[in-house]
Short mmCIF file of N, CA and C in Angstrom, two decimals:
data_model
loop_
_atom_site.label_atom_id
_atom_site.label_comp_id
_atom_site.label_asym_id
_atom_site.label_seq_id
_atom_site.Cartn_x
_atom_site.Cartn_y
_atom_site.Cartn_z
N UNK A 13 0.81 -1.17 0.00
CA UNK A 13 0.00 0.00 0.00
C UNK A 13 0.86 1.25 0.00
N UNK A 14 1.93 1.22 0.51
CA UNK A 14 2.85 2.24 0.83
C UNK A 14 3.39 2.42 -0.72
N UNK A 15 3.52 1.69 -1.35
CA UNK A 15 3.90 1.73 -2.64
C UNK A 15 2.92 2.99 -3.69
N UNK A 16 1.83 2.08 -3.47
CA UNK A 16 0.69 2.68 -4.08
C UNK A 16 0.34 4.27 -3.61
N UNK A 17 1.02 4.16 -2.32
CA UNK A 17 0.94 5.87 -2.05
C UNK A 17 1.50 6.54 -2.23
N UNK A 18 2.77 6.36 -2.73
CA UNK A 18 4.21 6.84 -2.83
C UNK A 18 3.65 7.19 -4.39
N UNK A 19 3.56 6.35 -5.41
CA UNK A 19 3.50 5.93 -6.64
C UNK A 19 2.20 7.33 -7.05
N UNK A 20 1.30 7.30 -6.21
CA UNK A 20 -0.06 8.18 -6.44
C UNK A 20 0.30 9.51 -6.16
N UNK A 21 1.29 9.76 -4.84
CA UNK A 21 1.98 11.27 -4.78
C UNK A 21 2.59 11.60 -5.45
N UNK A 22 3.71 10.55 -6.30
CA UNK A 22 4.35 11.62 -7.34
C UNK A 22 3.63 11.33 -8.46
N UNK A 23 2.57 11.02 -9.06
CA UNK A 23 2.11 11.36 -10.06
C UNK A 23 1.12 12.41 -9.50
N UNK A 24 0.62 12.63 -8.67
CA UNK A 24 -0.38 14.13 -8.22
C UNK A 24 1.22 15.12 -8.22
N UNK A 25 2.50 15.09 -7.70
CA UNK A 25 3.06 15.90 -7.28
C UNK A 25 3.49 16.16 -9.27
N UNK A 26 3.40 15.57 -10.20
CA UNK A 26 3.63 15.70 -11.53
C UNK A 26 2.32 16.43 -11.98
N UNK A 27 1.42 16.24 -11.98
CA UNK A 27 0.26 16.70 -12.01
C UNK A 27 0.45 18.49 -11.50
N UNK A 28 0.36 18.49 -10.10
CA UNK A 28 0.40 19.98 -9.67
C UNK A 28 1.88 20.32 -10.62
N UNK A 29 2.65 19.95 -10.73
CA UNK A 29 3.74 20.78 -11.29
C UNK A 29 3.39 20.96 -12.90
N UNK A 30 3.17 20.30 -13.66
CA UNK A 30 2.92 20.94 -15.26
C UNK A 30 1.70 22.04 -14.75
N UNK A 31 0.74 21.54 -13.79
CA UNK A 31 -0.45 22.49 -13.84
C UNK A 31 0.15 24.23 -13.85
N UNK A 32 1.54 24.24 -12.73
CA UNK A 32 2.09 25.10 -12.07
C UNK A 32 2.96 25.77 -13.58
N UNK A 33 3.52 24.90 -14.32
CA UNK A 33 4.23 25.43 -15.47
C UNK A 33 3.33 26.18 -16.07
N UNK A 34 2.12 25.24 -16.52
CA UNK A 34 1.09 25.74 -17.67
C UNK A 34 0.54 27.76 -17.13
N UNK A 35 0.63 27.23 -15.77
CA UNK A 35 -0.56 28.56 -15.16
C UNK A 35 0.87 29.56 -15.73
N UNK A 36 2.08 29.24 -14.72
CA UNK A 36 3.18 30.16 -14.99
C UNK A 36 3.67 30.61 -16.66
N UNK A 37 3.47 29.77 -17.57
CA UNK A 37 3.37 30.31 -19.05
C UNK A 37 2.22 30.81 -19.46
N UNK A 38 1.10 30.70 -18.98
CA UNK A 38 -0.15 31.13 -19.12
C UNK A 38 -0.09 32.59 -18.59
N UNK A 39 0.54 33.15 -17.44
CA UNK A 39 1.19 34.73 -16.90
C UNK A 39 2.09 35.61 -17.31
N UNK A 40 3.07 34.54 -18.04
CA UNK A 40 4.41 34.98 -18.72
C UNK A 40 3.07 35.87 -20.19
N UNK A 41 2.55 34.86 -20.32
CA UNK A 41 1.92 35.46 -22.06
C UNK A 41 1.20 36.26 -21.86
N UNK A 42 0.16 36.64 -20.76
CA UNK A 42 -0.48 37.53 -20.36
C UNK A 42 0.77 38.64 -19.93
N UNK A 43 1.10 38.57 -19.47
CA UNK A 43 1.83 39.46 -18.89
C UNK A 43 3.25 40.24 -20.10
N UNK A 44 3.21 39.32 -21.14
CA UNK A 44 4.10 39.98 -22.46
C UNK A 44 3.09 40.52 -23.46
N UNK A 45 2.06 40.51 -23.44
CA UNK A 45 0.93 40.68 -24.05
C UNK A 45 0.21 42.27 -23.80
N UNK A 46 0.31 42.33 -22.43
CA UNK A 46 0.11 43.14 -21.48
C UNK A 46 1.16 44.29 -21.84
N UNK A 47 1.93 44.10 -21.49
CA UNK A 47 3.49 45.00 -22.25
C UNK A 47 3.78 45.39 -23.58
N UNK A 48 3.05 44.41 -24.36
CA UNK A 48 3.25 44.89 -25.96
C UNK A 48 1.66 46.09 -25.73
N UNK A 49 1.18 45.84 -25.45
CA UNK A 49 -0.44 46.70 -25.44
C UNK A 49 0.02 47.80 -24.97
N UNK A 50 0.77 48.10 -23.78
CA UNK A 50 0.89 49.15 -23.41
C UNK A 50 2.19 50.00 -24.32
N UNK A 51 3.28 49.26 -24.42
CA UNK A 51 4.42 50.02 -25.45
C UNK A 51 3.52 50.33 -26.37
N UNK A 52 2.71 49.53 -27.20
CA UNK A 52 2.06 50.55 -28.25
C UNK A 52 0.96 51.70 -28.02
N UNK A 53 0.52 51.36 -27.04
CA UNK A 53 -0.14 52.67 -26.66
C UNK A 53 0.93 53.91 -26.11
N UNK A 54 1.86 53.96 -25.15
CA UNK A 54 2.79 54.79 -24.94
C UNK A 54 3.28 55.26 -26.79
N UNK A 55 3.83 54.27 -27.52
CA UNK A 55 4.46 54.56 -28.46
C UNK A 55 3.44 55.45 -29.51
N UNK A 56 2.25 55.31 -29.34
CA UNK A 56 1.00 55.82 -30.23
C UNK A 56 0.91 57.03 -29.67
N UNK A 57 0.56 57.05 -27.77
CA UNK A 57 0.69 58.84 -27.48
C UNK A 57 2.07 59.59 -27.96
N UNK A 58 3.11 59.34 -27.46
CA UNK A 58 4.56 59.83 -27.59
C UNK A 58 3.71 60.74 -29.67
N UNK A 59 3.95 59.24 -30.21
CA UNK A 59 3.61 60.06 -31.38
C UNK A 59 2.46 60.77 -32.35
N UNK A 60 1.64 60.43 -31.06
CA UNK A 60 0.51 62.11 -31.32
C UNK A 60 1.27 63.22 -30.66
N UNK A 61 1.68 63.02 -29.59
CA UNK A 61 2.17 64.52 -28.91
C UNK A 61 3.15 64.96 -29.98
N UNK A 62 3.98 64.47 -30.57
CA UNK A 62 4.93 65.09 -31.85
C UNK A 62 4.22 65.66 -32.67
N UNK A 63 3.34 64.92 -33.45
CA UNK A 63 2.48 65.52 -34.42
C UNK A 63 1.91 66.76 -33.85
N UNK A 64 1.14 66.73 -32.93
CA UNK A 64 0.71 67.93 -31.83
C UNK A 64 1.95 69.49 -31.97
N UNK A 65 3.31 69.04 -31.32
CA UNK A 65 4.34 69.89 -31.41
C UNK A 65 4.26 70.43 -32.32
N UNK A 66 4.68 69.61 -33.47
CA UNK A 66 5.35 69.92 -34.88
C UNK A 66 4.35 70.96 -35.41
N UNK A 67 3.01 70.33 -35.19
CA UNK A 67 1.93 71.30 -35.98
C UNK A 67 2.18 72.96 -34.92
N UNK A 68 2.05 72.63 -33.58
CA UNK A 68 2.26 74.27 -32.91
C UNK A 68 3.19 74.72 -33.08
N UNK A 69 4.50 74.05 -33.53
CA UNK A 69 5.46 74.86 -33.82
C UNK A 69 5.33 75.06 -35.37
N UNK A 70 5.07 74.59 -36.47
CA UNK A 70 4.44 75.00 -37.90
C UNK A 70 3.68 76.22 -37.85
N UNK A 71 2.80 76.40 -36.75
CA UNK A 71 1.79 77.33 -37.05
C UNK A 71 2.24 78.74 -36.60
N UNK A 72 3.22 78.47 -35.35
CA UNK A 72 3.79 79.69 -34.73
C UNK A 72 4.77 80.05 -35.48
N UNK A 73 5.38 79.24 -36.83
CA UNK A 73 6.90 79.35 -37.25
C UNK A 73 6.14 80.61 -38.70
N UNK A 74 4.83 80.00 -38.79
CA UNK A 74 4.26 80.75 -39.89
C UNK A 74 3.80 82.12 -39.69
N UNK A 75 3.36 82.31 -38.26
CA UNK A 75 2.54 83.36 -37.59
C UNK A 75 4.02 84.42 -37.83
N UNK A 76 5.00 83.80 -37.15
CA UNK A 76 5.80 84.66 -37.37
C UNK A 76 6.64 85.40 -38.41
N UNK A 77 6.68 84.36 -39.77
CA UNK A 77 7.08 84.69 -41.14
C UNK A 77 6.51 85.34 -41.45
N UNK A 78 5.04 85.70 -41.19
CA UNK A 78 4.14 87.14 -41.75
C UNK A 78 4.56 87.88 -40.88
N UNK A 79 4.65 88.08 -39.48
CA UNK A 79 4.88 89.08 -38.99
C UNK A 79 6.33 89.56 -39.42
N UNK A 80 7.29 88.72 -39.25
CA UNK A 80 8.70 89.62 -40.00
C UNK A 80 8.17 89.91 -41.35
N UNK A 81 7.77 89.37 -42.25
CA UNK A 81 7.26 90.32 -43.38
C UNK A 81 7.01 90.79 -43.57
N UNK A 82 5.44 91.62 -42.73
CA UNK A 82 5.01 92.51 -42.63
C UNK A 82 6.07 94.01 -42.08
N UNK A 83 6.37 93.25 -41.58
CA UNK A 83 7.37 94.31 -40.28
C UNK A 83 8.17 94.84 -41.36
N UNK A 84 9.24 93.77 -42.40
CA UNK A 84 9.70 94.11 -43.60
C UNK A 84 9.53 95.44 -44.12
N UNK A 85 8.38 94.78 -45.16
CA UNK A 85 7.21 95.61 -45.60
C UNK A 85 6.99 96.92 -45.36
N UNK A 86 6.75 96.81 -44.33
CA UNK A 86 6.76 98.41 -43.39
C UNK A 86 8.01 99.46 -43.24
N UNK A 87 8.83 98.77 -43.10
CA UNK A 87 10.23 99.70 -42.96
C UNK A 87 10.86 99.97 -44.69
N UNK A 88 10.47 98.76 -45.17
CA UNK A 88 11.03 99.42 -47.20
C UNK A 88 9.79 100.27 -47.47
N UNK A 89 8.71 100.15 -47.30
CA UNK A 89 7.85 101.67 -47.58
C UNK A 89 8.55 102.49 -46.80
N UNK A 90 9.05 102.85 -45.41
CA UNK A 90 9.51 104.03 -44.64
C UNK A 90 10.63 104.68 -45.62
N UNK A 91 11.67 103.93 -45.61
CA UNK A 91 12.53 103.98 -46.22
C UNK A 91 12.57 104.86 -47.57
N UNK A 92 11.84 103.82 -48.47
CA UNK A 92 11.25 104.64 -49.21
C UNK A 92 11.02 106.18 -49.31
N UNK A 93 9.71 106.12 -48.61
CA UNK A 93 8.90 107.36 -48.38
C UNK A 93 10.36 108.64 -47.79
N UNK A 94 11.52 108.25 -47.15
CA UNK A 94 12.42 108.89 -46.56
C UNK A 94 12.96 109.17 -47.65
N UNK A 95 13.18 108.40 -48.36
CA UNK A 95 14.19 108.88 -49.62
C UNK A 95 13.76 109.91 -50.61
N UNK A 96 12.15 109.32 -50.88
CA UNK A 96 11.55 110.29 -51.67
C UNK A 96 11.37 111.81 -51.12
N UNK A 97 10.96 111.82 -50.14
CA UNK A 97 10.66 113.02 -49.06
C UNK A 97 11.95 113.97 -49.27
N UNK A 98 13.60 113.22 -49.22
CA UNK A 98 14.57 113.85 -49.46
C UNK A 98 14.97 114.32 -50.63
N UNK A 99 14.45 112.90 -51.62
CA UNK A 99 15.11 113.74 -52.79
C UNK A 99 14.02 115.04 -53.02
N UNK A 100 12.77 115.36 -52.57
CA UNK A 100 12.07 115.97 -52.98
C UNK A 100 12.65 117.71 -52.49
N UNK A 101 13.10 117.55 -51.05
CA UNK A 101 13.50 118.66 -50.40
C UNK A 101 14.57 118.49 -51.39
N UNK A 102 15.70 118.32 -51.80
CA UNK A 102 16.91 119.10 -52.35
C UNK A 102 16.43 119.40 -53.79
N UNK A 103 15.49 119.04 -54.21
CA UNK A 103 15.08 119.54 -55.62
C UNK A 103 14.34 121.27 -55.60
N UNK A 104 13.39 121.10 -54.21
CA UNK A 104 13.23 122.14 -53.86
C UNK A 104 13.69 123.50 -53.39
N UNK A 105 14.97 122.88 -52.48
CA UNK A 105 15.83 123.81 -51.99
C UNK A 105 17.12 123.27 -52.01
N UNK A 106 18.15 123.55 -53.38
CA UNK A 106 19.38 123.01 -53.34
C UNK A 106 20.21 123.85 -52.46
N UNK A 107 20.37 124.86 -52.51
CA UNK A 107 21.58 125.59 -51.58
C UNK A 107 21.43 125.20 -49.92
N UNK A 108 20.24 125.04 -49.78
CA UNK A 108 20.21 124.57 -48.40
C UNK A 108 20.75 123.09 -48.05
N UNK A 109 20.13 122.91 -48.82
CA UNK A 109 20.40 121.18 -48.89
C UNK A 109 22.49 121.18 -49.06
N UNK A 110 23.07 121.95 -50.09
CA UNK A 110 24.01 121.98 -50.15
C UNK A 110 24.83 122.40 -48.75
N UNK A 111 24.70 123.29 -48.40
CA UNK A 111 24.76 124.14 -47.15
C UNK A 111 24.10 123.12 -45.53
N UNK A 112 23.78 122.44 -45.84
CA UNK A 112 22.99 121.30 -44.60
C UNK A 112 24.21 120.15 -44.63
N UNK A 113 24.69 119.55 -45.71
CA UNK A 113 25.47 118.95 -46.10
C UNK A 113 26.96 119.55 -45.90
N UNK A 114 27.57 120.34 -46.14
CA UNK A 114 28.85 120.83 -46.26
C UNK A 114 29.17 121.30 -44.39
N UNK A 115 28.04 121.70 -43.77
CA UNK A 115 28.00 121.54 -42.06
C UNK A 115 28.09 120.54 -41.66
N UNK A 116 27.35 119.57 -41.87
CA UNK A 116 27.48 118.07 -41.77
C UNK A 116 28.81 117.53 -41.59
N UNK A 117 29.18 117.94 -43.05
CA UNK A 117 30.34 116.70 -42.99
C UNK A 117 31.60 117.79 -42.32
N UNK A 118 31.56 119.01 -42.24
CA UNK A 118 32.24 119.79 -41.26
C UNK A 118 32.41 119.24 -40.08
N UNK A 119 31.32 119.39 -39.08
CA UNK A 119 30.93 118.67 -37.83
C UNK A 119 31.64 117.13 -37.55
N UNK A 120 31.12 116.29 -38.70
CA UNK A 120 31.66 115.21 -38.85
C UNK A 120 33.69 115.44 -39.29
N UNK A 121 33.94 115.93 -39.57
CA UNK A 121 35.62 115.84 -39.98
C UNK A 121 35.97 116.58 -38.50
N UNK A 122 35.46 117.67 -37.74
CA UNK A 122 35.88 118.22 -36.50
C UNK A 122 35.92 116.62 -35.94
N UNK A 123 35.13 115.74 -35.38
CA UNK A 123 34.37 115.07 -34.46
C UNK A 123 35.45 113.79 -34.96
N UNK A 124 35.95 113.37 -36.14
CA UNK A 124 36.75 112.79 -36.28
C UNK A 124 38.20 112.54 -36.03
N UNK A 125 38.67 113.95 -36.61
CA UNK A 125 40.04 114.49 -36.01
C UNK A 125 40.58 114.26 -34.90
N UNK A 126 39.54 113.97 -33.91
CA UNK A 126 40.15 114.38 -32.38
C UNK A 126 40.55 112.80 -32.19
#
């Protein structure tokens, strides 16, 4: 009988142990399964939030290319308008203009010298 009990425990003690493998590979796969689900979800946000970036920084990179353009824009009309404004005064009044100029660069050759 002692045989028969011996003989019946290790086949139950074979029994609980594949059961114990099966459950433990049965956790391993859940549990790598589990990990691939989540890396791709991490890996899916990560690359919305880029797309997200890229577009706020696209839109601010554009906001600002009009505004230096504009800004541009604005100072070659000044410019402009300065030049014309000038050539208009010395057409009007050359001796002054001559005489505005020849002080000038007076002032300027004193202011240099030293």
């Amino acid at each position: 009988m002692s045989d028969e009990n011996t003989k019946s425990n290790e086949g139950s003690a074979k029994t609980n142990l594949e059961n114990s493998k099966a459950h433990a590979k049965a956790a391993a796969e859940e549990l790598r399964h589990a990990a691939e689900t989540k890396a791709r979800e991490l890996r899916e946000a990560a690359e919305s939030k880029a797309r997200e970036f890229r577009d706020v920084a696209q839109a601010k990179t554009s906001e600002y290319r009009e505004r230096a353009e504009h800004a541009y824009g604005d100072a070659r009309d000044r410019v402009r308008t300065f030049q014309e404004d000038g050539e208009e005064y010395i057409r009007k009044n050359p001796l002054q203009a001559v005489l505005i100029a020849a002080c000038a660069g007076f002032i300027l050759g004193l202011g240099l010298r030293k």
